[in-house]
Amino acid sequence: VEREELERRVEALKATLQRAGVRLTPQRVAVLREVLASEGHPDAESVFRAVKKHVPEVSLDTVYRTLWMLTDLGLITTLGSRQPRVQFDANTRPHHHYVCLRCGVARDFETGELDVARLAEGLAGFGSVETLHLEVRGLCASCAGQAG
Amino acid sequence: VEREELERRVEALKATLQRAGVRLTPQRVAVLREVLASEGHPDAESVFRAVKKHVPEVSLDTVYRTLWMLTDLGLITTLGSRQPRVQFDANTRPHHHYVCLRCGVARDFETGELDVARLAEGLAGFGSVETLHLEVRGLCASCAGQAG
DNA sequence: CTTTTTGCAAACAATTTGCAAAAAA
DNA sequence: TTTTTTGCAAATTGTTTGCAAAAAG
């Protein structure tokens, strides 16, 4: 991401946040600039380190708060499931998971959609392909029935 | 899973473990029976509660140790990535992740393999489909280059 | 008997929270 | 000047670890 394009995205995000009624503090602007500038998939700590270079008095919890706020607004996402505990799975057949965004329940399903061989071919430049994990998230029937 | 089929699986697993040189303590047998019996995707705590009914003196850390041992042997798996920290992602385009099993580096990729509409159709019984997250795990080129 | 495994209690690491002071609107 | 946000420090939560006693082979 080149500097000019980055600034364009920062300004766009700032506008979106203001429209959402979010106060633009220097800390928040610094955090969002760093996430947008990050090539990879930074954790809170590394965003924190990057932000501190420009706003030395920032605290780690503000970085967390800002990152989750951006996530809640759908402006960034997180890798992996957001379940706080490890979940084990004794199903040894190849399968995938449907996870409810509200109650967290996870159900197994199988699909013929994924051609492992074709995927592995496309990803050959990255490395070997050992396993595939498809997670579909949505509102489960039971949760959809309740208000919300 | 009916009782008879369950016992068959328990015995099969016990045999596998012995072949792997693992000592069959009552705690371990109870843990593996509970994981096999579990319909869903239990966390360590709920396996712990179930095991305690039969082996009251069992401790939570033994449950963890046993579950991870089964995982290491490839006999069960875990849901979600096993990264200890949340990773944020500012890439707003629909994309998927290739994650290295050794170094944990995550790279984005896109694919035309997944037909969201068709998937949503197949999963209609579970609930709505909001997002898809495909995670491919393997050994990245850089890690494959090193010994191991 | 020798080696591994257990239960306990304490340690850990990532993340979250309560709150008074500081900053935004 | 009213409301939100911050930084700090302490709390919380899920998981792991060191160790002496107990159990497995």
PDB file of N, CA, C and O (backbone and C1' of nucleotides) in Angstrom, chain A residues 25 27-28 57-59 61-62 65 85-86, chain D residues 2-9 13-15:
ATOM      1  N   THR A  25     -10.413  10.794  18.143  1.00  0.00           N
ATOM      2  CA  THR A  25      -9.270  11.135  18.982  1.00  0.00           C
ATOM      3  C   THR A  25      -7.986  10.772  18.250  1.00  0.00           C
ATOM      4  O   THR A  25      -8.003   9.938  17.347  1.00  0.00           O
ATOM      5  N   GLN A  27      -5.567   9.052  19.262  1.00  0.00           N
ATOM      6  CA  GLN A  27      -5.277   7.624  19.452  1.00  0.00           C
ATOM      7  C   GLN A  27      -6.019   6.773  18.419  1.00  0.00           C
ATOM      8  O   GLN A  27      -5.433   5.898  17.784  1.00  0.00           O
ATOM      9  N   ARG A  28      -7.300   7.069  18.260  1.00  0.00           N
ATOM     10  CA  ARG A  28      -8.081   6.269  17.318  1.00  0.00           C
ATOM     11  C   ARG A  28      -7.578   6.429  15.896  1.00  0.00           C
ATOM     12  O   ARG A  28      -7.454   5.449  15.159  1.00  0.00           O
ATOM     13  N   GLU A  57       2.023   8.139  24.355  1.00  0.00           N
ATOM     14  CA  GLU A  57       1.283   7.967  25.603  1.00  0.00           C
ATOM     15  C   GLU A  57       0.098   7.022  25.456  1.00  0.00           C
ATOM     16  O   GLU A  57      -0.670   6.837  26.401  1.00  0.00           O
ATOM     17  N   VAL A  58      -0.057   6.423  24.270  1.00  0.00           N
ATOM     18  CA  VAL A  58      -1.204   5.527  24.075  1.00  0.00           C
ATOM     19  C   VAL A  58      -1.073   4.293  24.969  1.00  0.00           C
ATOM     20  O   VAL A  58       0.030   3.874  25.319  1.00  0.00           O
ATOM     21  N   SER A  59      -2.217   3.709  25.344  1.00  0.00           N
ATOM     22  CA  SER A  59      -2.169   2.508  26.170  1.00  0.00           C
ATOM     23  C   SER A  59      -2.721   1.317  25.393  1.00  0.00           C
ATOM     24  O   SER A  59      -3.525   1.471  24.461  1.00  0.00           O
ATOM     25  N   ASP A  61      -4.847  -0.932  26.223  1.00  0.00           N
ATOM     26  CA  ASP A  61      -6.287  -1.152  26.272  1.00  0.00           C
ATOM     27  C   ASP A  61      -7.047  -0.231  25.327  1.00  0.00           C
ATOM     28  O   ASP A  61      -8.090  -0.613  24.792  1.00  0.00           O
ATOM     29  N   THR A  62      -6.518   0.942  25.066  1.00  0.00           N
ATOM     30  CA  THR A  62      -7.163   1.814  24.082  1.00  0.00           C
ATOM     31  C   THR A  62      -7.029   1.214  22.683  1.00  0.00           C
ATOM     32  O   THR A  62      -7.958   1.284  21.873  1.00  0.00           O
ATOM     33  N   ARG A  65      -9.591  -1.431  22.529  1.00  0.00           N
ATOM     34  CA  ARG A  65     -10.931  -0.852  22.413  1.00  0.00           C
ATOM     35  C   ARG A  65     -11.189  -0.348  21.002  1.00  0.00           C
ATOM     36  O   ARG A  65     -12.257  -0.568  20.422  1.00  0.00           O
ATOM     37  N   ARG A  85     -12.697 -20.283  24.360  1.00  0.00           N
ATOM     38  CA  ARG A  85     -12.099 -21.553  24.792  1.00  0.00           C
ATOM     39  C   ARG A  85     -11.800 -22.454  23.597  1.00  0.00           C
ATOM     40  O   ARG A  85     -12.472 -22.374  22.573  1.00  0.00           O
ATOM     41  N   VAL A  86     -10.824 -23.310  23.732  1.00  0.00           N
ATOM     42  CA  VAL A  86     -10.536 -24.313  22.713  1.00  0.00           C
ATOM     43  C   VAL A  86     -11.700 -25.281  22.661  1.00  0.00           C
ATOM     44  O   VAL A  86     -12.205 -25.701  23.698  1.00  0.00           O
TER      45      VAL A  86
ATOM     46  P    DT D   2     -23.588  21.266  32.406  1.00  0.00           P
ATOM     47  O5'  DT D   2     -23.952  19.913  31.637  1.00  0.00           O
ATOM     48  C5'  DT D   2     -24.397  19.996  30.271  1.00  0.00           C
ATOM     49  C4'  DT D   2     -23.798  18.839  29.484  1.00  0.00           C
ATOM     50  C3'  DT D   2     -23.882  17.482  30.179  1.00  0.00           C
ATOM     51  O3'  DT D   2     -24.595  16.613  29.318  1.00  0.00           O
ATOM     52  C1'  DT D   2     -21.723  17.833  29.263  1.00  0.00           C
ATOM     53  P    DT D   3     -24.866  15.113  29.690  1.00  0.00           P
ATOM     54  O5'  DT D   3     -23.802  14.375  28.762  1.00  0.00           O
ATOM     55  C5'  DT D   3     -23.742  14.692  27.366  1.00  0.00           C
ATOM     56  C4'  DT D   3     -22.614  13.880  26.749  1.00  0.00           C
ATOM     57  C3'  DT D   3     -22.583  12.422  27.199  1.00  0.00           C
ATOM     58  O3'  DT D   3     -22.434  11.612  26.050  1.00  0.00           O
ATOM     59  C1'  DT D   3     -20.475  13.421  27.561  1.00  0.00           C
ATOM     60  P    DT D   4     -22.239  10.094  26.080  1.00  0.00           P
ATOM     61  O5'  DT D   4     -20.727   9.951  25.585  1.00  0.00           O
ATOM     62  C5'  DT D   4     -20.315  10.653  24.425  1.00  0.00           C
ATOM     63  C4'  DT D   4     -18.816  10.541  24.297  1.00  0.00           C
ATOM     64  C3'  DT D   4     -18.290   9.111  24.307  1.00  0.00           C
ATOM     65  O3'  DT D   4     -17.422   8.993  23.197  1.00  0.00           O
ATOM     66  C1'  DT D   4     -17.138  10.412  25.906  1.00  0.00           C
ATOM     67  P    DT D   5     -16.656   7.683  22.887  1.00  0.00           P
ATOM     68  O5'  DT D   5     -15.237   7.956  23.565  1.00  0.00           O
ATOM     69  C5'  DT D   5     -14.458   9.048  23.097  1.00  0.00           C
ATOM     70  C4'  DT D   5     -13.145   9.066  23.843  1.00  0.00           C
ATOM     71  C3'  DT D   5     -12.430   7.716  23.875  1.00  0.00           C
ATOM     72  O3'  DT D   5     -11.099   7.930  23.434  1.00  0.00           O
ATOM     73  C1'  DT D   5     -12.595   8.607  26.054  1.00  0.00           C
ATOM     74  P    DT D   6     -10.125   6.758  23.241  1.00  0.00           P
ATOM     75  O5'  DT D   6      -9.075   7.008  24.410  1.00  0.00           O
ATOM     76  C5'  DT D   6      -8.434   8.276  24.491  1.00  0.00           C
ATOM     77  C4'  DT D   6      -7.828   8.432  25.869  1.00  0.00           C
ATOM     78  C3'  DT D   6      -6.857   7.318  26.227  1.00  0.00           C
ATOM     79  O3'  DT D   6      -5.526   7.823  26.118  1.00  0.00           O
ATOM     80  C1'  DT D   6      -8.367   7.838  28.040  1.00  0.00           C
ATOM     81  P    DG D   7      -4.319   6.838  26.029  1.00  0.00           P
ATOM     82  O5'  DG D   7      -4.005   6.629  27.582  1.00  0.00           O
ATOM     83  C5'  DG D   7      -3.572   7.729  28.355  1.00  0.00           C
ATOM     84  C4'  DG D   7      -3.356   7.289  29.787  1.00  0.00           C
ATOM     85  C3'  DG D   7      -2.426   6.084  29.954  1.00  0.00           C
ATOM     86  O3'  DG D   7      -1.505   6.411  30.992  1.00  0.00           O
ATOM     87  C1'  DG D   7      -4.537   5.629  30.961  1.00  0.00           C
ATOM     88  P    DC D   8      -0.290   5.466  31.340  1.00  0.00           P
ATOM     89  O5'  DC D   8      -0.752   4.749  32.695  1.00  0.00           O
ATOM     90  C5'  DC D   8      -1.189   5.565  33.786  1.00  0.00           C
ATOM     91  C4'  DC D   8      -1.974   4.725  34.771  1.00  0.00           C
ATOM     92  C3'  DC D   8      -1.324   3.383  35.120  1.00  0.00           C
ATOM     93  O3'  DC D   8      -0.798   3.470  36.441  1.00  0.00           O
ATOM     94  C1'  DC D   8      -3.697   3.209  34.846  1.00  0.00           C
ATOM     95  P    DA D   9       0.147   2.253  36.968  1.00  0.00           P
ATOM     96  O5'  DA D   9      -0.857   1.500  37.944  1.00  0.00           O
ATOM     97  C5'  DA D   9      -2.009   2.187  38.447  1.00  0.00           C
ATOM     98  C4'  DA D   9      -2.979   1.147  38.937  1.00  0.00           C
ATOM     99  C3'  DA D   9      -2.306  -0.147  39.382  1.00  0.00           C
ATOM    100  O3'  DA D   9      -2.965  -0.648  40.525  1.00  0.00           O
ATOM    101  C1'  DA D   9      -3.840  -0.616  37.658  1.00  0.00           C
ATOM    102  P    DT D  13     -14.136 -14.329  35.219  1.00  0.00           P
ATOM    103  O5'  DT D  13     -13.749 -15.020  33.837  1.00  0.00           O
ATOM    104  C5'  DT D  13     -13.215 -14.248  32.770  1.00  0.00           C
ATOM    105  C4'  DT D  13     -12.422 -15.161  31.872  1.00  0.00           C
ATOM    106  C3'  DT D  13     -12.602 -16.652  32.154  1.00  0.00           C
ATOM    107  O3'  DT D  13     -12.845 -17.306  30.931  1.00  0.00           O
ATOM    108  C1'  DT D  13     -10.301 -16.096  32.164  1.00  0.00           C
ATOM    109  P    DG D  14     -13.310 -18.853  30.852  1.00  0.00           P
ATOM    110  O5'  DG D  14     -12.111 -19.539  30.071  1.00  0.00           O
ATOM    111  C5'  DG D  14     -11.723 -19.000  28.818  1.00  0.00           C
ATOM    112  C4'  DG D  14     -10.345 -19.496  28.465  1.00  0.00           C
ATOM    113  C3'  DG D  14     -10.184 -21.020  28.503  1.00  0.00           C
ATOM    114  O3'  DG D  14      -9.525 -21.416  27.314  1.00  0.00           O
ATOM    115  C1'  DG D  14      -8.563 -19.990  29.896  1.00  0.00           C
ATOM    116  P    DT D  15      -9.236 -22.941  27.067  1.00  0.00           P
ATOM    117  O5'  DT D  15      -7.768 -23.077  27.662  1.00  0.00           O
ATOM    118  C5'  DT D  15      -6.759 -22.245  27.091  1.00  0.00           C
ATOM    119  C4'  DT D  15      -5.466 -22.417  27.831  1.00  0.00           C
ATOM    120  C3'  DT D  15      -4.958 -23.855  27.914  1.00  0.00           C
ATOM    121  O3'  DT D  15      -3.739 -23.914  27.179  1.00  0.00           O
ATOM    122  C1'  DT D  15      -4.702 -22.700  29.986  1.00  0.00           C
TER     123       DT D  15
END
